[in-house]
mmCIF file of C-alpha atoms in Angstrom:
data_model
loop_
_atom_site.group_PDB
_atom_site.id
_atom_site.type_symbol
_atom_site.label_atom_id
_atom_site.label_comp_id
_atom_site.label_asym_id
_atom_site.label_seq_id
_atom_site.Cartn_x
_atom_site.Cartn_y
_atom_site.Cartn_z
ATOM 1 C CA MET A 1 98.865 199.029 13.944
ATOM 2 C CA ALA A 2 98.732 194.855 13.467
ATOM 3 C CA GLU A 3 102.344 194.705 15.452
ATOM 4 C CA ASN A 4 100.662 197.789 18.226
ATOM 5 C CA GLY A 5 97.651 195.742 18.560
ATOM 6 C CA THR A 6 98.840 192.131 18.299
ATOM 7 C CA ASP A 7 101.295 193.491 21.516
ATOM 8 C CA CYS A 8 98.146 195.300 23.313
ATOM 9 C CA ASP A 9 96.299 191.197 23.531
ATOM 10 C CA GLN A 10 98.824 189.717 24.656
ATOM 11 C CA ARG A 11 99.636 192.067 27.639
ATOM 12 C CA ARG A 12 94.659 191.609 27.830
ATOM 13 C CA ILE A 13 95.676 188.369 28.079
ATOM 14 C CA GLY A 14 98.527 187.550 30.334
ATOM 15 C CA MET A 15 96.415 190.417 32.649
ATOM 16 C CA ILE A 16 93.819 188.004 32.605
ATOM 17 C CA LYS A 17 95.735 185.174 33.170
ATOM 18 C CA GLU A 18 97.524 187.001 36.042
ATOM 19 C CA GLN A 19 94.089 187.804 37.471
ATOM 20 C CA HIS A 20 92.553 184.224 37.366
ATOM 21 C CA ASN A 21 95.981 182.604 38.676
ATOM 22 C CA GLY A 22 95.121 185.413 41.866
ATOM 23 C CA ASN A 23 91.870 184.650 42.080
ATOM 24 C CA PHE A 24 92.522 180.548 42.112
ATOM 25 C CA THR A 25 95.615 181.165 44.787
ATOM 26 C CA ASP A 26 92.793 183.183 47.187
ATOM 27 C CA SER A 27 89.934 180.575 47.010
ATOM 28 C CA SER A 28 92.531 177.523 47.595
ATOM 29 C CA LEU A 29 93.591 179.450 50.429
ATOM 30 C CA LEU A 30 90.505 180.518 51.457
ATOM 31 C CA SER A 31 88.861 177.078 50.677
ATOM 32 C CA GLU A 32 91.995 175.699 53.212
ATOM 33 C CA ARG A 33 91.637 178.843 55.860
ATOM 34 C CA LYS A 34 87.952 176.918 55.637
ATOM 35 C CA ARG A 35 88.960 173.466 55.908
ATOM 36 C CA ARG A 36 91.538 174.532 59.146
ATOM 37 C CA ASP A 37 88.527 176.470 61.141
ATOM 38 C CA ARG A 38 86.632 174.041 60.872
ATOM 39 C CA GLU A 39 88.489 171.293 62.585
ATOM 40 C CA GLU A 40 89.229 173.562 65.367
ATOM 41 C CA ARG A 41 85.593 174.106 65.385
ATOM 42 C CA LEU A 42 85.808 170.082 65.324
ATOM 43 C CA ASN A 43 87.962 170.040 68.640
ATOM 44 C CA ILE A 44 84.934 172.072 70.364
ATOM 45 C CA VAL A 45 82.853 168.850 72.295
ATOM 46 C CA LEU A 46 82.971 169.137 76.397
ATOM 47 C CA TRP A 47 85.290 165.721 76.143
ATOM 48 C CA ARG A 48 88.591 168.837 74.930
ATOM 49 C CA GLN A 49 87.805 171.455 75.915
ATOM 50 C CA PRO A 50 84.375 171.703 78.637
ATOM 51 C CA LEU A 51 84.898 175.357 79.688
ATOM 52 C CA VAL A 52 85.465 176.332 76.339
ATOM 53 C CA THR A 53 82.033 174.239 75.194
ATOM 54 C CA LEU A 54 79.804 175.344 78.452
ATOM 55 C CA GLN A 55 80.672 178.987 77.976
ATOM 56 C CA TYR A 56 79.888 178.932 74.180
ATOM 57 C CA PHE A 57 77.378 176.600 74.729
ATOM 58 C CA PHE A 58 75.557 179.228 76.915
ATOM 59 C CA LEU A 59 76.613 181.963 74.828
ATOM 60 C CA GLU A 60 74.427 180.985 71.476
ATOM 61 C CA THR A 61 72.568 179.771 73.478
ATOM 62 C CA LEU A 62 71.482 183.235 74.656
ATOM 63 C CA ILE A 63 71.778 184.439 71.721
ATOM 64 C CA ASN A 64 69.403 182.062 69.996
ATOM 65 C CA LEU A 65 66.972 183.090 72.983
ATOM 66 C CA LYS A 66 67.360 187.185 71.705
ATOM 67 C CA GLU A 67 66.991 186.362 67.813
ATOM 68 C CA TRP A 68 63.643 183.792 68.835
ATOM 69 C CA THR A 69 61.912 187.385 71.361
ATOM 70 C CA ILE A 70 62.711 189.769 68.321
ATOM 71 C CA LYS A 71 60.775 187.516 65.738
ATOM 72 C CA LEU A 72 57.624 187.151 68.435
ATOM 73 C CA TRP A 73 58.147 190.908 69.250
ATOM 74 C CA HIS A 74 57.228 191.322 65.243
ATOM 75 C CA ARG A 75 54.649 189.039 65.531
ATOM 76 C CA ARG A 76 53.123 189.423 68.381
ATOM 77 C CA SER A 77 49.430 189.976 66.617
ATOM 78 C CA ILE A 78 49.699 185.708 65.991
ATOM 79 C CA LEU A 79 51.556 185.885 69.936
ATOM 80 C CA VAL A 80 48.445 187.301 71.528
ATOM 81 C CA SER A 81 45.601 185.559 69.746
ATOM 82 C CA PHE A 82 47.924 182.260 70.803
ATOM 83 C CA LEU A 83 47.591 183.885 74.037
ATOM 84 C CA LEU A 84 43.603 184.326 74.137
ATOM 85 C CA THR A 85 43.341 181.101 72.648
ATOM 86 C CA LEU A 86 45.246 179.225 75.226
ATOM 87 C CA ALA A 87 43.297 181.429 78.177
ATOM 88 C CA VAL A 88 39.473 180.385 76.709
ATOM 89 C CA LEU A 89 41.524 176.382 76.599
ATOM 90 C CA THR A 90 42.462 176.421 79.854
ATOM 91 C CA ALA A 91 39.429 178.642 81.645
ATOM 92 C CA THR A 92 37.051 175.182 79.680
ATOM 93 C CA TYR A 93 39.891 173.159 81.495
ATOM 94 C CA TYR A 94 39.329 174.132 84.702
ATOM 95 C CA ILE A 95 34.863 175.163 84.458
ATOM 96 C CA GLU A 96 32.547 172.489 85.427
ATOM 97 C CA GLY A 97 30.591 170.871 84.024
ATOM 98 C CA THR A 98 28.857 168.377 81.095
ATOM 99 C CA HIS A 99 31.995 169.237 78.679
ATOM 100 C CA GLN A 100 34.292 167.116 81.235
ATOM 101 C CA GLN A 101 34.765 163.870 79.541
ATOM 102 C CA TYR A 102 34.559 165.751 76.570
ATOM 103 C CA VAL A 103 37.458 167.607 77.789
ATOM 104 C CA ARG A 104 39.256 165.063 79.202
ATOM 105 C CA TYR A 105 39.207 162.669 76.375
ATOM 106 C CA MET A 106 41.286 165.521 74.162
ATOM 107 C CA GLU A 107 43.700 166.045 76.516
ATOM 108 C CA LYS A 108 44.560 162.755 76.121
ATOM 109 C CA LYS A 109 44.941 162.229 73.092
ATOM 110 C CA PHE A 110 45.984 165.404 73.091
ATOM 111 C CA PHE A 111 49.268 164.703 74.786
ATOM 112 C CA TRP A 112 49.706 161.292 73.264
ATOM 113 C CA CYS A 113 49.724 162.559 70.241
ATOM 114 C CA ALA A 114 52.178 165.125 71.076
ATOM 115 C CA TYR A 115 54.432 162.911 72.724
ATOM 116 C CA TRP A 116 54.859 160.965 69.235
ATOM 117 C CA VAL A 117 54.752 164.055 67.426
ATOM 118 C CA GLY A 118 57.933 165.096 68.976
ATOM 119 C CA LEU A 119 60.023 162.116 69.149
ATOM 120 C CA GLY A 120 59.718 162.695 65.827
ATOM 121 C CA ILE A 121 60.674 165.923 65.748
ATOM 122 C CA LEU A 122 63.778 164.639 67.587
ATOM 123 C CA SER A 123 64.727 162.116 66.105
ATOM 124 C CA SER A 124 65.491 164.503 62.551
ATOM 125 C CA VAL A 125 65.509 167.649 62.908
ATOM 126 C CA GLY A 126 68.747 167.593 63.426
ATOM 127 C CA LEU A 127 70.440 168.881 66.972
ATOM 128 C CA GLY A 128 72.798 167.302 67.439
ATOM 129 C CA THR A 129 73.213 163.622 66.501
ATOM 130 C CA GLY A 130 69.125 163.301 66.345
ATOM 131 C CA LEU A 131 68.019 160.911 68.875
ATOM 132 C CA HIS A 132 66.839 157.198 67.050
ATOM 133 C CA THR A 133 63.552 157.857 68.959
ATOM 134 C CA PHE A 134 62.112 154.820 66.942
ATOM 135 C CA LEU A 135 64.435 151.925 68.255
ATOM 136 C CA LEU A 136 64.441 152.672 72.052
ATOM 137 C CA TYR A 137 60.605 154.659 72.217
ATOM 138 C CA LEU A 138 58.259 153.385 68.665
ATOM 139 C CA GLY A 139 59.487 150.014 67.797
ATOM 140 C CA PRO A 140 59.429 149.173 71.758
ATOM 141 C CA HIS A 141 56.309 149.776 72.077
ATOM 142 C CA ILE A 142 54.368 147.483 69.043
ATOM 143 C CA ALA A 143 56.796 144.814 69.836
ATOM 144 C CA SER A 144 55.390 144.809 73.008
ATOM 145 C CA VAL A 145 51.807 145.387 71.283
ATOM 146 C CA THR A 146 52.462 142.959 69.386
ATOM 147 C CA LEU A 147 53.484 140.553 72.148
ATOM 148 C CA ALA A 148 50.954 141.281 74.755
ATOM 149 C CA ALA A 149 48.195 140.372 71.388
ATOM 150 C CA TYR A 150 49.793 137.348 70.821
ATOM 151 C CA GLU A 151 49.997 136.559 74.430
ATOM 152 C CA CYS A 152 45.741 137.765 75.360
ATOM 153 C CA ASN A 153 44.586 137.096 71.637
ATOM 154 C CA SER A 154 43.514 140.528 71.566
ATOM 155 C CA VAL A 155 44.860 144.274 71.886
ATOM 156 C CA ASN A 156 41.544 145.348 73.952
ATOM 157 C CA PHE A 157 43.868 146.898 76.229
ATOM 158 C CA PRO A 158 41.865 147.330 79.759
ATOM 159 C CA GLU A 159 42.460 152.058 79.584
ATOM 160 C CA PRO A 160 43.770 152.820 81.991
ATOM 161 C CA PRO A 161 46.230 151.219 82.154
ATOM 162 C CA TYR A 162 46.965 151.363 78.644
ATOM 163 C CA PRO A 163 49.088 152.229 77.514
ATOM 164 C CA ASP A 164 51.328 152.553 79.830
ATOM 165 C CA GLN A 165 51.420 149.403 81.426
ATOM 166 C CA ILE A 166 49.382 146.704 78.979
ATOM 167 C CA ILE A 167 46.987 144.558 80.708
ATOM 168 C CA CYS A 168 44.886 141.388 79.527
ATOM 169 C CA PRO A 169 41.578 141.527 78.854
ATOM 170 C CA ASP A 170 38.691 139.722 81.054
ATOM 171 C CA GLU A 171 37.146 138.463 78.961
ATOM 172 C CA GLU A 172 38.506 135.200 77.345
ATOM 173 C CA ALA A 173 39.807 135.183 73.342
ATOM 174 C CA THR A 174 39.678 132.398 71.350
ATOM 175 C CA GLU A 175 43.189 131.039 70.546
ATOM 176 C CA GLY A 176 44.248 132.537 67.071
ATOM 177 C CA SER A 177 41.304 134.598 66.462
ATOM 178 C CA ILE A 178 43.975 137.396 66.252
ATOM 179 C CA SER A 179 44.686 139.600 62.756
ATOM 180 C CA LEU A 180 48.341 141.532 61.749
ATOM 181 C CA TRP A 181 44.915 144.009 60.777
ATOM 182 C CA ALA A 182 44.806 144.348 64.534
ATOM 183 C CA ILE A 183 48.009 145.080 66.009
ATOM 184 C CA ILE A 184 48.029 147.726 63.340
ATOM 185 C CA SER A 185 44.965 149.317 63.958
ATOM 186 C CA LYS A 186 46.034 149.565 67.714
ATOM 187 C CA VAL A 187 49.330 151.394 66.853
ATOM 188 C CA ARG A 188 48.491 153.520 64.229
ATOM 189 C CA LEU A 189 48.269 156.324 66.292
ATOM 190 C CA GLU A 190 51.243 156.883 67.989
ATOM 191 C CA ALA A 191 53.435 155.741 64.432
ATOM 192 C CA CYS A 192 51.127 157.787 62.206
ATOM 193 C CA MET A 193 51.682 160.883 65.059
ATOM 194 C CA TRP A 194 56.000 159.738 64.454
ATOM 195 C CA GLY A 195 56.174 159.587 61.577
ATOM 196 C CA ALA A 196 54.478 162.883 61.033
ATOM 197 C CA GLY A 197 56.634 164.358 63.944
ATOM 198 C CA THR A 198 59.531 163.509 61.296
ATOM 199 C CA ALA A 199 58.456 165.437 58.504
ATOM 200 C CA ILE A 200 58.359 167.705 60.491
ATOM 201 C CA GLY A 201 61.093 167.721 61.429
ATOM 202 C CA GLU A 202 62.843 168.149 57.382
ATOM 203 C CA LEU A 203 61.805 171.133 56.973
ATOM 204 C CA PRO A 204 64.391 173.782 58.609
ATOM 205 C CA PRO A 205 67.156 171.781 55.714
ATOM 206 C CA TYR A 206 64.252 173.163 53.246
ATOM 207 C CA PHE A 207 63.419 177.105 54.686
ATOM 208 C CA MET A 208 66.916 176.715 55.046
ATOM 209 C CA ALA A 209 68.447 177.050 51.802
ATOM 210 C CA ARG A 210 65.060 178.195 49.947
ATOM 211 C CA ALA A 211 65.332 181.435 51.899
ATOM 212 C CA ALA A 212 69.338 181.657 50.875
ATOM 213 C CA ARG A 213 67.745 180.573 46.894
ATOM 214 C CA LEU A 214 65.701 184.417 47.491
ATOM 215 C CA SER A 215 67.963 186.187 49.236
ATOM 216 C CA GLY A 216 71.226 184.957 47.373
ATOM 217 C CA ALA A 217 72.926 185.359 50.500
ATOM 218 C CA GLU A 218 75.926 182.796 51.426
ATOM 219 C CA PRO A 219 74.140 180.002 54.293
ATOM 220 C CA ASP A 220 75.107 179.798 57.490
ATOM 221 C CA ASP A 221 75.218 175.764 56.749
ATOM 222 C CA GLU A 222 77.549 173.272 55.724
ATOM 223 C CA GLU A 223 75.746 171.370 54.230
ATOM 224 C CA TYR A 224 74.276 174.221 52.567
ATOM 225 C CA GLN A 225 77.658 175.128 51.073
ATOM 226 C CA GLU A 226 78.649 171.609 50.942
ATOM 227 C CA PHE A 227 75.262 170.743 48.433
ATOM 228 C CA GLU A 228 77.189 173.929 46.457
ATOM 229 C CA GLU A 229 80.044 172.742 45.907
ATOM 230 C CA MET A 230 78.146 169.184 44.697
ATOM 231 C CA LEU A 231 75.846 170.941 41.437
ATOM 232 C CA GLU A 232 79.220 172.059 40.782
ATOM 233 C CA HIS A 233 81.610 169.681 40.203
ATOM 234 C CA ALA A 234 79.144 166.803 39.302
ATOM 235 C CA GLN A 235 80.737 165.431 36.083
ATOM 236 C CA THR A 236 83.401 164.705 38.372
ATOM 237 C CA ALA A 237 81.504 163.244 41.020
ATOM 238 C CA GLN A 238 83.410 159.562 41.089
ATOM 239 C CA ASP A 239 82.939 158.217 44.467
ATOM 240 C CA PHE A 240 79.428 155.870 45.927
ATOM 241 C CA ALA A 241 78.593 158.829 48.342
ATOM 242 C CA SER A 242 78.525 161.625 45.786
ATOM 243 C CA ARG A 243 76.395 159.346 43.036
ATOM 244 C CA ALA A 244 73.943 159.025 45.026
ATOM 245 C CA LYS A 245 73.638 162.417 46.544
ATOM 246 C CA LEU A 246 73.285 163.848 43.060
ATOM 247 C CA ALA A 247 70.998 160.488 42.179
ATOM 248 C CA VAL A 248 68.274 161.536 45.232
ATOM 249 C CA GLN A 249 68.916 165.242 43.592
ATOM 250 C CA ASN A 250 68.375 164.107 40.685
ATOM 251 C CA LEU A 251 65.467 161.547 41.654
ATOM 252 C CA VAL A 252 63.828 165.963 43.503
ATOM 253 C CA GLN A 253 64.574 167.909 40.954
ATOM 254 C CA LYS A 254 63.062 166.257 37.570
ATOM 255 C CA VAL A 255 60.942 164.570 38.473
ATOM 256 C CA GLY A 256 59.458 166.655 41.442
ATOM 257 C CA PHE A 257 55.816 165.522 44.272
ATOM 258 C CA PHE A 258 56.723 161.885 43.442
ATOM 259 C CA GLY A 259 60.400 161.634 43.198
ATOM 260 C CA ILE A 260 60.332 163.134 47.294
ATOM 261 C CA LEU A 261 57.664 160.872 47.793
ATOM 262 C CA ALA A 262 60.141 157.889 46.838
ATOM 263 C CA CYS A 263 62.421 159.016 48.355
ATOM 264 C CA ALA A 264 60.302 159.651 52.193
ATOM 265 C CA SER A 265 58.423 156.254 51.553
ATOM 266 C CA ILE A 266 62.210 154.303 52.310
ATOM 267 C CA PRO A 267 64.697 154.553 55.240
ATOM 268 C CA ASN A 268 66.659 157.204 53.270
ATOM 269 C CA PRO A 269 70.123 159.028 55.307
ATOM 270 C CA LEU A 270 70.484 161.228 52.986
ATOM 271 C CA PHE A 271 66.540 162.684 53.015
ATOM 272 C CA ASP A 272 67.857 165.911 54.258
ATOM 273 C CA LEU A 273 69.701 166.362 50.429
ATOM 274 C CA ALA A 274 65.325 166.157 49.341
ATOM 275 C CA GLY A 275 64.687 168.965 51.400
ATOM 276 C CA ILE A 276 67.800 171.275 50.298
ATOM 277 C CA THR A 277 67.459 170.145 46.997
ATOM 278 C CA CYS A 278 63.729 171.314 47.174
ATOM 279 C CA GLY A 279 64.722 174.658 49.027
ATOM 280 C CA HIS A 280 67.294 175.161 46.525
ATOM 281 C CA PHE A 281 65.071 175.019 43.690
ATOM 282 C CA LEU A 282 62.486 176.930 44.570
ATOM 283 C CA VAL A 283 59.656 173.713 44.960
ATOM 284 C CA PRO A 284 56.609 174.484 46.554
ATOM 285 C CA PHE A 285 55.960 174.277 49.865
ATOM 286 C CA TRP A 286 52.926 172.571 49.840
ATOM 287 C CA THR A 287 54.466 169.728 47.574
ATOM 288 C CA PHE A 288 57.406 169.434 49.638
ATOM 289 C CA PHE A 289 55.426 169.336 53.294
ATOM 290 C CA GLY A 290 53.145 166.656 51.745
ATOM 291 C CA ALA A 291 54.944 164.034 49.598
ATOM 292 C CA THR A 292 57.271 163.982 52.588
ATOM 293 C CA LEU A 293 54.131 163.728 54.533
ATOM 294 C CA ILE A 294 52.098 161.273 52.957
ATOM 295 C CA GLY A 295 55.803 159.005 53.133
ATOM 296 C CA LYS A 296 56.878 158.984 55.659
ATOM 297 C CA ALA A 297 53.157 159.950 58.149
ATOM 298 C CA VAL A 298 52.116 156.546 56.110
ATOM 299 C CA ILE A 299 53.678 154.236 53.153
ATOM 300 C CA LYS A 300 56.897 154.175 55.424
ATOM 301 C CA MET A 301 54.587 154.078 58.846
ATOM 302 C CA HIS A 302 53.563 150.935 57.394
ATOM 303 C CA ILE A 303 56.592 149.496 56.313
ATOM 304 C CA GLN A 304 58.182 149.685 59.627
ATOM 305 C CA LYS A 305 55.193 148.339 61.769
ATOM 306 C CA LEU A 306 54.776 145.393 59.271
ATOM 307 C CA PHE A 307 58.418 144.618 59.738
ATOM 308 C CA VAL A 308 58.405 145.003 63.537
ATOM 309 C CA ILE A 309 54.952 143.393 64.525
ATOM 310 C CA ILE A 310 56.369 140.091 62.443
ATOM 311 C CA THR A 311 59.406 140.399 63.530
ATOM 312 C CA PHE A 312 58.035 139.445 67.581
ATOM 313 C CA SER A 313 54.404 137.926 66.389
ATOM 314 C CA LYS A 314 54.713 135.324 68.247
ATOM 315 C CA HIS A 315 55.879 131.976 66.372
ATOM 316 C CA ILE A 316 58.842 134.316 64.975
ATOM 317 C CA VAL A 317 60.042 135.238 68.480
ATOM 318 C CA GLU A 318 60.056 131.004 69.702
ATOM 319 C CA GLN A 319 61.874 130.251 66.994
ATOM 320 C CA MET A 320 64.195 133.092 67.457
ATOM 321 C CA VAL A 321 64.531 132.342 70.819
ATOM 322 C CA SER A 322 65.258 127.886 70.081
ATOM 323 C CA LEU A 323 68.458 129.352 67.591
ATOM 324 C CA ILE A 324 69.790 130.876 69.812
ATOM 325 C CA GLY A 325 69.825 127.449 71.925
ATOM 326 C CA ALA A 326 70.953 126.054 69.265
ATOM 327 C CA ILE A 327 73.728 127.711 69.754
ATOM 328 C CA PRO A 328 77.238 125.670 70.188
ATOM 329 C CA SER A 329 78.660 125.786 73.704
ATOM 330 C CA ILE A 330 76.719 128.895 74.693
ATOM 331 C CA GLY A 331 73.561 129.102 73.685
ATOM 332 C CA PRO A 332 71.714 127.539 76.259
ATOM 333 C CA SER A 333 72.956 129.885 78.743
ATOM 334 C CA LEU A 334 72.209 132.909 76.079
ATOM 335 C CA GLN A 335 68.485 131.145 75.912
ATOM 336 C CA LYS A 336 67.729 130.295 79.594
ATOM 337 C CA PRO A 337 67.774 135.105 79.817
ATOM 338 C CA PHE A 338 65.366 135.895 76.940
ATOM 339 C CA GLN A 339 62.842 132.583 77.570
ATOM 340 C CA GLU A 340 63.361 134.342 81.677
ATOM 341 C CA TYR A 341 61.832 137.914 80.360
ATOM 342 C CA LEU A 342 59.127 136.703 78.380
ATOM 343 C CA GLU A 343 57.794 134.420 80.357
ATOM 344 C CA ALA A 344 57.704 137.885 83.088
ATOM 345 C CA GLN A 345 56.166 140.026 79.974
ATOM 346 C CA ARG A 346 53.160 136.953 79.987
ATOM 347 C CA ILE A 347 53.305 136.652 83.883
ATOM 348 C CA LYS A 348 52.798 140.572 83.593
ATOM 349 C CA LEU A 349 49.947 140.659 80.982
ATOM 350 C CA HIS A 350 47.489 138.233 83.209
ATOM 351 C CA HIS A 351 48.500 140.483 86.416
ATOM 352 C CA LYS A 352 45.859 142.295 87.837
ATOM 353 C CA PRO A 353 47.354 145.899 89.144
ATOM 354 C CA ASP A 354 46.322 145.590 92.765
ATOM 355 C CA SER A 355 47.311 142.962 92.788
ATOM 356 C CA GLY A 356 50.301 142.976 95.256
ATOM 357 C CA VAL A 357 52.382 141.017 93.896
ATOM 358 C CA PRO A 358 55.204 141.731 93.673
ATOM 359 C CA GLN A 359 56.741 142.082 89.187
ATOM 360 C CA GLY A 360 61.084 141.446 88.947
ATOM 361 C CA GLU A 361 62.922 142.910 86.402
ATOM 362 C CA ASN A 362 65.291 140.256 84.035
ATOM 363 C CA TRP A 363 69.050 141.955 82.892
ATOM 364 C CA LEU A 364 67.761 142.123 79.709
ATOM 365 C CA SER A 365 65.297 145.098 80.503
ATOM 366 C CA TRP A 366 67.782 146.157 83.050
ATOM 367 C CA MET A 367 70.297 147.047 79.832
ATOM 368 C CA PHE A 368 67.661 148.198 77.824
ATOM 369 C CA GLU A 369 66.985 151.637 80.425
ATOM 370 C CA LYS A 370 70.256 151.676 80.960
ATOM 371 C CA LEU A 371 71.168 152.148 76.760
ATOM 372 C CA VAL A 372 68.238 154.704 76.721
ATOM 373 C CA ILE A 373 69.453 156.381 79.832
ATOM 374 C CA VAL A 374 72.810 156.392 77.564
ATOM 375 C CA MET A 375 71.777 157.539 74.720
ATOM 376 C CA VAL A 376 69.784 159.834 75.350
ATOM 377 C CA CYS A 377 72.801 161.513 77.784
ATOM 378 C CA TYR A 378 74.503 160.977 74.069
ATOM 379 C CA PHE A 379 72.371 162.685 72.553
ATOM 380 C CA ILE A 380 71.860 166.213 75.219
ATOM 381 C CA LEU A 381 76.276 166.293 75.633
ATOM 382 C CA SER A 382 75.832 166.138 71.222
ATOM 383 C CA ILE A 383 73.087 169.081 71.117
ATOM 384 C CA ILE A 384 75.424 171.184 73.531
ATOM 385 C CA ASN A 385 78.654 170.098 71.367
ATOM 386 C CA SER A 386 76.651 170.954 68.446
ATOM 387 C CA MET A 387 75.553 175.037 69.815
ATOM 388 C CA ALA A 388 78.684 175.320 71.234
ATOM 389 C CA GLN A 389 80.595 174.832 67.649
ATOM 390 C CA SER A 390 77.924 177.131 66.163
ATOM 391 C CA TYR A 391 78.975 179.930 68.079
ATOM 392 C CA ALA A 392 82.800 179.473 67.313
ATOM 393 C CA LYS A 393 81.573 179.300 63.841
ATOM 394 C CA ARG A 394 79.664 183.051 64.207
ATOM 395 C CA LEU A 395 82.838 184.008 65.790
ATOM 396 C CA GLN A 396 84.929 183.029 62.357
ATOM 397 C CA GLN A 397 81.845 184.130 60.222
ATOM 398 C CA LYS A 398 82.752 188.193 62.002
ATOM 399 C CA MET A 399 87.095 187.854 61.515
ATOM 400 C CA TYR A 400 86.363 186.865 57.661
ATOM 401 C CA SER A 401 84.020 190.170 57.762
ATOM 402 C CA GLU A 402 85.901 191.921 60.160
ATOM 403 C CA GLU A 403 89.088 191.488 57.573
ATOM 404 C CA LYS A 404 86.910 192.444 54.639
ATOM 405 C CA THR A 405 86.129 195.738 55.095
ATOM 406 C CA LYS A 406 90.626 196.458 56.614
#
């Protein structure tokens, strides 16, 4: 009997080992297949497969439009309320009366704030490669206001043409009367709106991870899958990137609100991981969004504003231009366009819009304009590539599901 029992145990252990080895083999084959599929998707880009990429992009766009239409239909009561509110606002906008001065003021402020919120969302929402709107729009705007404030000794620029064009006010101001706080206050609204937009752009990873955790379904997101793999291999992480991701995850998970606030208050390329962590561990929405909003729209934005304002203050700019001129051999030739650009900006600040004096264009401003155009075009191309790859992933997942049902 004992020998028979021992034989049964050995057979059972052997069966378990075989099953384990089979599962291990299946999982390794599945991982290898997913890796090949990911490489195949990454090759679907406009400069390698233009026709396939455009076809997949349009098909993915149609699928997204269909899904959004279905979601709106399910929330038709909210949609009807929104349309009624829009109709009332439209009627208020076009009916003549004494309220029109307030309507025009609110219109101006609303579109100004919406512009910067939209740029903030584009910077962090994760469409394609993301558009670096701080470097392209907000940073140059703060730098222009800073240079103008030191030149005009005032921030009371005439409106209009401000903010489309900065002109020095007519009243004379004493030299050195401008303060750092005055410049910060002048650009506070647009900077905070941009920061609020970046906070809104961090919500998709949070909602995706939260929905996946609550439903138990496998999410259609590679970042979330990488996050789960990171949790599984947390003890064996050796490289710096993995340890940094684990540090962010532990900070957010253990410290909570103040951990999220700390991650959001500094330039942090791993903040997407904070959103996924909060969603995965079911952190309350207002805890996550409140800390993110305060960190990005208040603390981080004031740090970035101070950096730009100090960098482009009058004496710092003059020192930088003089240092460029001190470079051996090529210094004077490099210094000249910067001096011409600064002189052109000074003339423009004291130039009245109706005087009819033609404005020359410096090659530095020309290069920056072309850089903005190139980066915006690349951003659009990256969105097309990303959506095409999403459709390719749909096809691959459909093949997986069909194979499982066979």
